[in-house]
Short mmCIF file of C-alpha atoms in Angstrom, two decimals:
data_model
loop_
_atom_site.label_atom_id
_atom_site.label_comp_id
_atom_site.label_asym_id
_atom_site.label_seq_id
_atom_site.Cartn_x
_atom_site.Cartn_y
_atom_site.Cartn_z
CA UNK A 1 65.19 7.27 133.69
CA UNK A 2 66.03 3.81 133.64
CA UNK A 3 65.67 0.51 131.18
CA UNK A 4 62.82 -0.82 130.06
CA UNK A 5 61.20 -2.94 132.91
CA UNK A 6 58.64 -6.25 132.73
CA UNK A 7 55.94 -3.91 133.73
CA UNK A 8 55.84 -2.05 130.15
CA UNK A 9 53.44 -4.90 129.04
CA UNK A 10 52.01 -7.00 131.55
CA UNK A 11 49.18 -9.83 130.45
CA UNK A 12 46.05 -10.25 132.30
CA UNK A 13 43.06 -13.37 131.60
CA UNK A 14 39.82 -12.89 131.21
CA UNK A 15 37.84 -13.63 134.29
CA UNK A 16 35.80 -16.55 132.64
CA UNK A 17 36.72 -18.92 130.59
CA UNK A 18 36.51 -17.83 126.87
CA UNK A 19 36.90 -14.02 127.47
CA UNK A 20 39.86 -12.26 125.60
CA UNK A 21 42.67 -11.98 127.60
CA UNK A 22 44.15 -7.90 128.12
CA UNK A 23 47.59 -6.77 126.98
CA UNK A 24 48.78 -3.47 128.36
CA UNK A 25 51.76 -2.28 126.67
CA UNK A 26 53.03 0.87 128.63
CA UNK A 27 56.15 2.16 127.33
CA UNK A 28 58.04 5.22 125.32
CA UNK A 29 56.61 6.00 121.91
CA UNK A 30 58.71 5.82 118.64
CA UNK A 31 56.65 6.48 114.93
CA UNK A 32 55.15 2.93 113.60
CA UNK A 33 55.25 1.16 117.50
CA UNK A 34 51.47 0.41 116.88
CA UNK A 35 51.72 -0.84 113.97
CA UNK A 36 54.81 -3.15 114.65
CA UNK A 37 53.13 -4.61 118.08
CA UNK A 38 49.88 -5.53 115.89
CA UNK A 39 52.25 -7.26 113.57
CA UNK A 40 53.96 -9.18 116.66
CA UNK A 41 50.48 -10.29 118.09
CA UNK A 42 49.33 -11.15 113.98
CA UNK A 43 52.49 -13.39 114.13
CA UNK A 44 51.43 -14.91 117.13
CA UNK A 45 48.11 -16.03 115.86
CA UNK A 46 45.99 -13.54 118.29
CA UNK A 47 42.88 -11.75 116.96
CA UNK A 48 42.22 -8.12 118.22
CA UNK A 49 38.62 -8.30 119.43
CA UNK A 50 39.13 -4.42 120.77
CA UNK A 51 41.62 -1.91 121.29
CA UNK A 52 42.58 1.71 123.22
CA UNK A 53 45.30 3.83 121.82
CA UNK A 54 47.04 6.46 122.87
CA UNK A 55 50.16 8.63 122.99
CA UNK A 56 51.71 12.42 122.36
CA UNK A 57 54.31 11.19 120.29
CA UNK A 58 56.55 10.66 123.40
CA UNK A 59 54.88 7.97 125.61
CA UNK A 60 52.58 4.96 124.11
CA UNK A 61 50.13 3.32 126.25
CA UNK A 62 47.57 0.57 124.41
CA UNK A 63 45.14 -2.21 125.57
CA UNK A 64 44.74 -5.17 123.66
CA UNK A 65 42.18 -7.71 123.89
CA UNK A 66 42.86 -10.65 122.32
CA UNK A 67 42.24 -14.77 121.45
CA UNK A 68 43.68 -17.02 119.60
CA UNK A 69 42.45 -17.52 116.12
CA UNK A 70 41.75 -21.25 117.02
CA UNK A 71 40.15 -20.94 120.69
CA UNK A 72 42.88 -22.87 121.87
CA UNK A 73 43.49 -21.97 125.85
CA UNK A 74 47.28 -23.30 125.71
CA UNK A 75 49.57 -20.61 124.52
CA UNK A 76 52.98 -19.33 125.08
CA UNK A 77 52.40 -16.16 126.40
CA UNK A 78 55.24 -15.45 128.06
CA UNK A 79 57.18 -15.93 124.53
CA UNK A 80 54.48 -12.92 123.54
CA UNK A 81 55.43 -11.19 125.97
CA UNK A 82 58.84 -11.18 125.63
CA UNK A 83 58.36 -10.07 122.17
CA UNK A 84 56.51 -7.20 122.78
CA UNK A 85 59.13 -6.31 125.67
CA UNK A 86 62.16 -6.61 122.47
CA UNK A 87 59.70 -4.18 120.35
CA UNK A 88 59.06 -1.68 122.96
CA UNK A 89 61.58 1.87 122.97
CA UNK A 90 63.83 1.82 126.01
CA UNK A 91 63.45 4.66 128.44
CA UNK A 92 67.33 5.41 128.56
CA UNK A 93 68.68 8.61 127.09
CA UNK A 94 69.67 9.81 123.50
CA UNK A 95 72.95 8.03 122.99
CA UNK A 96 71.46 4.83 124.14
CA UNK A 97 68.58 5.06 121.90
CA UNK A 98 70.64 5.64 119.04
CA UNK A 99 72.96 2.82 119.66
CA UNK A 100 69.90 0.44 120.11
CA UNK A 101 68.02 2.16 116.51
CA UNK A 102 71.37 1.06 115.33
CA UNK A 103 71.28 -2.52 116.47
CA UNK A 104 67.59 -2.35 115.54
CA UNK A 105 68.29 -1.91 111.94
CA UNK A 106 70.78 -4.73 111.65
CA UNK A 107 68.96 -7.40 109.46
CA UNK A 108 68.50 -11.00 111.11
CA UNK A 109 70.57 -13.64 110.03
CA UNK A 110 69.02 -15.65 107.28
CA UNK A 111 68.93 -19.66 107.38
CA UNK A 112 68.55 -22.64 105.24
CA UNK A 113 66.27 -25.21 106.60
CA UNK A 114 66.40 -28.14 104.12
CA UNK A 115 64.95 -31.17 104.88
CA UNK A 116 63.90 -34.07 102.22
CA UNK A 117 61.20 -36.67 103.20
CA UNK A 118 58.42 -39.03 101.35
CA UNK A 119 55.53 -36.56 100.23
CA UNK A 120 52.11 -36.48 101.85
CA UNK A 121 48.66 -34.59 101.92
CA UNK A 122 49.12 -31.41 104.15
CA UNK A 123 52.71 -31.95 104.73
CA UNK A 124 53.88 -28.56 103.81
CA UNK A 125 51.17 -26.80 106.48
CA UNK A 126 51.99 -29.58 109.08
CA UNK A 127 55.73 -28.31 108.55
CA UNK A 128 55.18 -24.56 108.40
CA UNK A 129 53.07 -25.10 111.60
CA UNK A 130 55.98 -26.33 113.69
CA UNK A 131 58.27 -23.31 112.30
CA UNK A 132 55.42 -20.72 113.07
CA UNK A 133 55.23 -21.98 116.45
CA UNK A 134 58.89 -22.08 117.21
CA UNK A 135 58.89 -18.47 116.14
CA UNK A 136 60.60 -18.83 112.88
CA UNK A 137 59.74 -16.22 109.62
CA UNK A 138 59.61 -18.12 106.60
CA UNK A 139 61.23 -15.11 103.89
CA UNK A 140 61.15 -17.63 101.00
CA UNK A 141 60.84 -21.42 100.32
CA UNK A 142 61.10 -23.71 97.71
CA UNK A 143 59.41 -26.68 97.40
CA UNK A 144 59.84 -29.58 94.28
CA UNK A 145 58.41 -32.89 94.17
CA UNK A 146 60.50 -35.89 92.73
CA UNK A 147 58.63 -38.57 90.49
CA UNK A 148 59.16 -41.13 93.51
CA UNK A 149 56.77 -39.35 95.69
CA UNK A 150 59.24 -37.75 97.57
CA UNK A 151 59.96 -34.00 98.45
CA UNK A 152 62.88 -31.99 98.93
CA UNK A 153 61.64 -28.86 101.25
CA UNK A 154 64.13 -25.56 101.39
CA UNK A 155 62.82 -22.87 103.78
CA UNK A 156 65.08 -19.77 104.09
CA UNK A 157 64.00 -18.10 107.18
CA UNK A 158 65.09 -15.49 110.01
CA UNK A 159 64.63 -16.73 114.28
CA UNK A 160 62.94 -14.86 116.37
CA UNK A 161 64.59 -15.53 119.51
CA UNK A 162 67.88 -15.64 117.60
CA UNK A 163 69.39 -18.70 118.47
CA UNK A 164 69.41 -20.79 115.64
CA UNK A 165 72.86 -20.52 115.47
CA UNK A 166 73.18 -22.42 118.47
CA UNK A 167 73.85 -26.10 118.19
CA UNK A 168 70.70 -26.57 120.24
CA UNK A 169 67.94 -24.35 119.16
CA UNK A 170 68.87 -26.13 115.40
CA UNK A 171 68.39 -29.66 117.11
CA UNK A 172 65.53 -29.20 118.70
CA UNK A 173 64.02 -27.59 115.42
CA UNK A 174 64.96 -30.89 113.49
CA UNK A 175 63.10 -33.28 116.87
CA UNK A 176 60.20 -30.94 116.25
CA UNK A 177 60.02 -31.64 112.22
CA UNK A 178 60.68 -35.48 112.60
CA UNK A 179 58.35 -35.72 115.57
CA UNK A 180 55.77 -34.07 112.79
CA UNK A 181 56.61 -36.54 110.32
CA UNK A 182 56.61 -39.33 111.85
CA UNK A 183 57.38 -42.70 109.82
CA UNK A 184 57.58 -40.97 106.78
CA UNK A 185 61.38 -40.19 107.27
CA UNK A 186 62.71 -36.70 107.42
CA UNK A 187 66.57 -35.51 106.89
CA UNK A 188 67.30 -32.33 107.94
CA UNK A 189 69.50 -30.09 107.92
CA UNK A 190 70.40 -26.40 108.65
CA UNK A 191 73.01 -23.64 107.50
CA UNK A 192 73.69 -19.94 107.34
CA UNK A 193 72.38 -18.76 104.54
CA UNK A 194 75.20 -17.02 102.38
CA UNK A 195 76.12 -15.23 99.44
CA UNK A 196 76.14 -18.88 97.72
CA UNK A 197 73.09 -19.57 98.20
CA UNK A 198 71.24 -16.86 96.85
CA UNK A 199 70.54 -18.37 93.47
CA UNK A 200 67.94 -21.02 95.56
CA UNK A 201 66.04 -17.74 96.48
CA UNK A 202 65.12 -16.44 92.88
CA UNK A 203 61.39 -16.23 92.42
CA UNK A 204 60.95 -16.66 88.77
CA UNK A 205 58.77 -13.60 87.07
CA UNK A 206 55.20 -13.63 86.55
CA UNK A 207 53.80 -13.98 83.03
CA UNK A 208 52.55 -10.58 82.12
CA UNK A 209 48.73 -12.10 82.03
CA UNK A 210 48.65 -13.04 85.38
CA UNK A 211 50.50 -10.01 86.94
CA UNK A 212 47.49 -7.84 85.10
CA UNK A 213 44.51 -9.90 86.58
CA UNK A 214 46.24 -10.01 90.21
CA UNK A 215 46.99 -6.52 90.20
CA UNK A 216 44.68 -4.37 88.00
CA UNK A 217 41.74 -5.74 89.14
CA UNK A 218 39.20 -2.98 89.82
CA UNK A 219 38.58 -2.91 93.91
CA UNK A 220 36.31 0.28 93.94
CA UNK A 221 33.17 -1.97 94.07
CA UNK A 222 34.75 -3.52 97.44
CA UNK A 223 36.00 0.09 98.69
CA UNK A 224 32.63 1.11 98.75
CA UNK A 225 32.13 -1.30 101.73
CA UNK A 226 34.26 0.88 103.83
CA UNK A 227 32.48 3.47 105.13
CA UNK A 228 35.19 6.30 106.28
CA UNK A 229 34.24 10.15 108.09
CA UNK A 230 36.88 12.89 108.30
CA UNK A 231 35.74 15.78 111.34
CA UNK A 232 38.39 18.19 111.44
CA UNK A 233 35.80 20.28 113.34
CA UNK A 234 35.28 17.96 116.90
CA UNK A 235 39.02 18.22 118.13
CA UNK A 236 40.97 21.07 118.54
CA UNK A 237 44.25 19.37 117.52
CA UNK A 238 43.43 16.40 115.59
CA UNK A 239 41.35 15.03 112.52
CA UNK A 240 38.84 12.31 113.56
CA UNK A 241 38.74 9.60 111.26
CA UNK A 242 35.29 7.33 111.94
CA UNK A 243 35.93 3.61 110.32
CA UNK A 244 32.79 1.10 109.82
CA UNK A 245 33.88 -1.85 107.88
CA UNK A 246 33.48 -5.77 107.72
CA UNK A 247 35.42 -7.26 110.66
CA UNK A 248 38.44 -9.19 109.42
CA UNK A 249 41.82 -11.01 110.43
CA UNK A 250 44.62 -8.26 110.91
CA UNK A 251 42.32 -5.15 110.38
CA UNK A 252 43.68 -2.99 113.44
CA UNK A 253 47.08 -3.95 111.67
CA UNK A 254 46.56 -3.26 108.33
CA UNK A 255 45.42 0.54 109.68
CA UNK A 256 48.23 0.92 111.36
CA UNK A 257 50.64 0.27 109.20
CA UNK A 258 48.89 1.99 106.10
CA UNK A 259 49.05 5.10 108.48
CA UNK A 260 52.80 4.51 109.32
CA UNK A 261 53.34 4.17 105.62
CA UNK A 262 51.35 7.55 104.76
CA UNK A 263 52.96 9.40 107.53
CA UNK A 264 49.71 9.72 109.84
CA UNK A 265 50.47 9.79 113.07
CA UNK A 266 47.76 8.50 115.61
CA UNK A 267 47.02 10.19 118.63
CA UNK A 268 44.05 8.35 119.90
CA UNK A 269 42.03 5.48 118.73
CA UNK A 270 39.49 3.24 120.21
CA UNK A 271 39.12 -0.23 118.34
CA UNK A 272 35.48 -1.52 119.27
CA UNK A 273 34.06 -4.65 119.66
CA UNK A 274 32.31 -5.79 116.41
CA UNK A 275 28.59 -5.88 115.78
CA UNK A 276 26.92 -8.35 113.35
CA UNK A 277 30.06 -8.77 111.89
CA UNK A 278 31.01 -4.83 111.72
CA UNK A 279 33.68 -2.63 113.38
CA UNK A 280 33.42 0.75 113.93
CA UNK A 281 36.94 2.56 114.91
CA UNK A 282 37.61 6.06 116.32
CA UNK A 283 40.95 7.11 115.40
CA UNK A 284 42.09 11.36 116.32
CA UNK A 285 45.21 11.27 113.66
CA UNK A 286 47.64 14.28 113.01
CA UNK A 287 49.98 14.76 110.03
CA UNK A 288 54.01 15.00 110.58
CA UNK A 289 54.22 18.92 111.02
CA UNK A 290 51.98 17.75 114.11
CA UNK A 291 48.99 19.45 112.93
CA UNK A 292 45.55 18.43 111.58
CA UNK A 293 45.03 17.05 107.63
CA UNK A 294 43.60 20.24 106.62
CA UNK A 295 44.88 19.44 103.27
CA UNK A 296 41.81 18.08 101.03
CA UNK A 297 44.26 16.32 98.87
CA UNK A 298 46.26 15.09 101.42
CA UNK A 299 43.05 14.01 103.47
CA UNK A 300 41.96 12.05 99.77
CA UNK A 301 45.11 10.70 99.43
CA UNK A 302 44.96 9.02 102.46
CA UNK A 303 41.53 7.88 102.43
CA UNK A 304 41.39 6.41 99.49
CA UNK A 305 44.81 4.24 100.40
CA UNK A 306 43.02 3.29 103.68
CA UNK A 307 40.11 2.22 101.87
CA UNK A 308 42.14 0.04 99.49
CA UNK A 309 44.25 -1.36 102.82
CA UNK A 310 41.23 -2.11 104.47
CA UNK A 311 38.61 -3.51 102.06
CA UNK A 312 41.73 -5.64 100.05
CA UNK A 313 45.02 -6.15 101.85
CA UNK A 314 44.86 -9.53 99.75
CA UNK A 315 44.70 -10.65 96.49
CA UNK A 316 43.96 -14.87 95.46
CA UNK A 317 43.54 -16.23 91.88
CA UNK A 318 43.94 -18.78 90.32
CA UNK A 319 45.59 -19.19 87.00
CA UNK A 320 47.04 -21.31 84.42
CA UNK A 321 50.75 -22.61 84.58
CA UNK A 322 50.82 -24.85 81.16
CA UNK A 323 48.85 -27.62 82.01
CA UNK A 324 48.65 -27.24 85.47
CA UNK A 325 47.33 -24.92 87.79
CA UNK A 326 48.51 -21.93 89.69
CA UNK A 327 47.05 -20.68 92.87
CA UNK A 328 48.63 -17.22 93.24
CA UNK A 329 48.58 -14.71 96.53
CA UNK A 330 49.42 -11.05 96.96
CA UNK A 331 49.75 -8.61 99.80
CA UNK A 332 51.28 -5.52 99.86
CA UNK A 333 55.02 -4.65 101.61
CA UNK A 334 55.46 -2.44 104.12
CA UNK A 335 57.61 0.30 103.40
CA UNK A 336 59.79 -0.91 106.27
CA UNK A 337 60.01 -4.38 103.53
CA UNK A 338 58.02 -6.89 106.08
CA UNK A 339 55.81 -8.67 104.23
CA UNK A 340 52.15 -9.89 106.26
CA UNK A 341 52.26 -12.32 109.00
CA UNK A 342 50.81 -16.32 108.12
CA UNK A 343 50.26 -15.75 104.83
CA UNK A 344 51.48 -18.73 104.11
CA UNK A 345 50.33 -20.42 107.27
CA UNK A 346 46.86 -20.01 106.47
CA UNK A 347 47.26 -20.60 102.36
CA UNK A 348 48.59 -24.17 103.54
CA UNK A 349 45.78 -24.81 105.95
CA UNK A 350 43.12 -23.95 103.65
CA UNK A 351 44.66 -26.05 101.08
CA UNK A 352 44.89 -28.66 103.25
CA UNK A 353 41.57 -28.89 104.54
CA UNK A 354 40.53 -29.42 101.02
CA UNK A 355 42.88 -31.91 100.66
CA UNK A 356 44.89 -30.41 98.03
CA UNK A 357 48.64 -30.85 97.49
CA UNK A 358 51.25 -28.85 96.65
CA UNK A 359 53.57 -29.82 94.24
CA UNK A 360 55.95 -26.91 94.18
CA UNK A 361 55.63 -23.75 96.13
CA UNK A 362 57.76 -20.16 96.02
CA UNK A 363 57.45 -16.90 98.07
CA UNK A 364 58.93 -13.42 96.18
CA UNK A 365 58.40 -9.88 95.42
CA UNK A 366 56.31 -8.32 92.63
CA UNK A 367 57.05 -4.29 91.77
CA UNK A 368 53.91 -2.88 90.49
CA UNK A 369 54.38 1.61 89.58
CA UNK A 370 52.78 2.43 93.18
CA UNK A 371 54.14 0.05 95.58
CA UNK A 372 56.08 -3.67 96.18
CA UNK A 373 54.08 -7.02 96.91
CA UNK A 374 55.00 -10.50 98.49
CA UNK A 375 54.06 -12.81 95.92
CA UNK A 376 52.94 -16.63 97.00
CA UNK A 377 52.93 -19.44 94.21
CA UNK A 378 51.56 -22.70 94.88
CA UNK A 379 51.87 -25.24 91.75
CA UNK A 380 48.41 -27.63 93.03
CA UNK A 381 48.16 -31.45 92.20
CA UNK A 382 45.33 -31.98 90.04
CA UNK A 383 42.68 -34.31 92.11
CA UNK A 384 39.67 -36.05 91.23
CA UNK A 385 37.35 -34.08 94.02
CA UNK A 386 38.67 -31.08 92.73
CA UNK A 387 39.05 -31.04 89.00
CA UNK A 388 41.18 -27.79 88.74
CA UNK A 389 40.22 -27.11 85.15
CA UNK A 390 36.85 -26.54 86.11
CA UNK A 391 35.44 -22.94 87.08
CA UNK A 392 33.37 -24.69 90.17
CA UNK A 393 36.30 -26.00 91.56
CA UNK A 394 38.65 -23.22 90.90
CA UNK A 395 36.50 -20.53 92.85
CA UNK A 396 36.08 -23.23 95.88
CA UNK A 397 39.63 -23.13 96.11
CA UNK A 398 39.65 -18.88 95.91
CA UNK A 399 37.08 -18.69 98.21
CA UNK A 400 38.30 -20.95 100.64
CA UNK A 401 41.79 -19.40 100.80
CA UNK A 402 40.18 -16.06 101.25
CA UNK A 403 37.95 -16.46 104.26
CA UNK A 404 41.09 -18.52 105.60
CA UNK A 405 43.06 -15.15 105.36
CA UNK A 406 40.30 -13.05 106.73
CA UNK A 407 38.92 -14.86 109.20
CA UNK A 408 35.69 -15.25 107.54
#
């Protein structure tokens, strides 16, 4: 047995232009694999069209076909690639792979990108664009808004290709930012993010009123929309699980990694091509004693959480802040404490294509008594289009952050 080797994911086009291209990732299994390669490709900006899934708990083999969520044909994908290669198991023995699990579990290094510049519509998208697509992870950011029209911009975020250390990687970051903002004048700067600097990262608490309508809002009207069949009865070793359910952005990911979280291990699974807007997934699943949920509790458990996952892996409201107004967005954590990929990518875009700005903006964590949630607050500038104190406007702005998020 030997290392890891290119040809444990290898990237094929479609044969005309338009068609998804295939990804083939070939390599040895370890528990949650699917779930972190769907993250990768979510990070990436990729849509799943279909998928085939399968391993015995040893060796993983799964076909993706994917796009890019904007149709554009120009895309890095050897940087994909490469990621995928860093996420795959290697094939050496024992003491190896625990030396790498070690390495593995070492947190990235966390960074301070500040930069202060004169304020504009859709600056804060136009910047988080440029850091998505030079493979940053924003993990928190703080944004403020002087009276002179000016903004001072702190992103604390992880590389990566970790080499923002490197005098290099940090200049070409700043080129990349100025080259963005143009004549309005950027300073930048960038620093290791230590033990003195965690005051800038406090997220300040949510009022108790606003906590309650984000999080105990009843979603069993929008479960019902998921349509999900257990068959312990067609497979010898496995429970079939049969999905139908609105087609969405990350929906092969967020079963994955409710499954990794509820310690389901999938055997098989075949991720179809959607119909009128529907999916319908396959998946033969097995519990961790490596048998079939025979459990009825268990099997409810599970369901119902994968209903949840499915029909509302995000919550968007908007709410008052004193006499302003307060667009707030949840998602859950995984239990591995990775919060979704672009949330705040595609919260940015939305609210830029409405031609909202952003006064101040914050990313933290919420504890609720079942589980943990990234929290995003966006403080929005009231505008004459969009009179924020009116119900009309508020639910444009809801709705149009929402389909962002699900690809609607």
């Amino acid at each position: 047995m030997g290392i890891l080797n290119d040809d444990a994911v290898l990237i094929e086009s479609g044969k005309n232009s338009g068609d998804p291209t295939m990804v083939t990732v070939n390599c040895p299994d370890e528990s949650g694999l699917g779930s972190t390669l769907c993250r990768i490709i979510l990070e990436f900006g990729l849509s799943i069209t279909k998928a085939d899934f399968s391993t015995d708990g040893r060796w993983c083999y799964i076909v993706f076909w994917v796009s890019p969520d904007n149709g554009s044909s120009r895309f890095d994908w050897d940087s994909l690639k490469n990621r995928l290669l860093s996420a795959c198991p290697s094939c050496l023995g024992s003491y190896y792979s625990s030396l790498q699990s070690s390495n593995v579990s070492k947190p990235p290094s966390l960074y301070l990108l500040k930069f202060f510049c004169r304020d504009r519509k859709g600056l804060l998208h136009d910047v988080t664009k440029v850091l998505t697509e030079l493979e940053f992870t924003i993990q928190r950011v703080k944004v403020t808004t002087t009276p002179d029209g000016r903004v001072l911009d702190m992103f604390f975020i992880t590389d990566a290709m970790d080499l923002l250390h490197t005098k290099q990687r940090q200049t070409k970051t700043c080129d990349h930012l100025t080259a963005v903002l143009g004549e309005h004048g950027v300073s930048c700067e960038i620093e290791l993010a230590g033990p003195e600097l965690e005051s800038l990262q406090r997220f300040s608490s949510l009022p108790p009123e606003a906590a309650d309508e984000l999080f105990g809002s009843d979603i069993s009207s929008l479960s019902n929309k998921v349509v999900l069949t257990v068959d312990n009865h067609l497979s010898p070793a496995h429970t079939l699980l049969h999905i139908n359910c609105i087609d969405q952005k990350g929906l092969f990911y967020d079963i994955l990694r409710t499954s990794k979280d509820c310690d389901v291990h999938i055997a098989y699974g075949r991720f179809s091509s959607k119909v009128k807007g529907y999916r319908n997934l396959d998946l033969f699943v097995r519990g961790t004693d490596g048998k079939k949920i025979a459990d009825s509790k268990h099997q409810d458990n599970f369901c119902s959480r994968l209903k949840e996952e499915i029909s509302c892996p995000l919550r968007v409201i908007i709410v008052n802040r004193g006499p302003d107004s307060e667009l707030l967005v949840a998602n859950p954590v995984e239990l591995s404490g990775k919060g979704r990929p672009r949330v705040f990518y595609d919260v940015t875009l939305a609210l830029k294509s409405l031609g909202i700005c952003i006064f101040s903006a914050e990313i933290g964590r919420h504890s609720t008594l079942d589980r943990q949630w990234e929290v995003y607050r966006f403080l929005l500038e009231e505008r004459r289009e969009f009179p924020l104190a009116s119900l009309i406007a508020r639910n444009q702005v809801v709705d149009k952050v929402t389909k962002t998020l699900m690809g609607w």
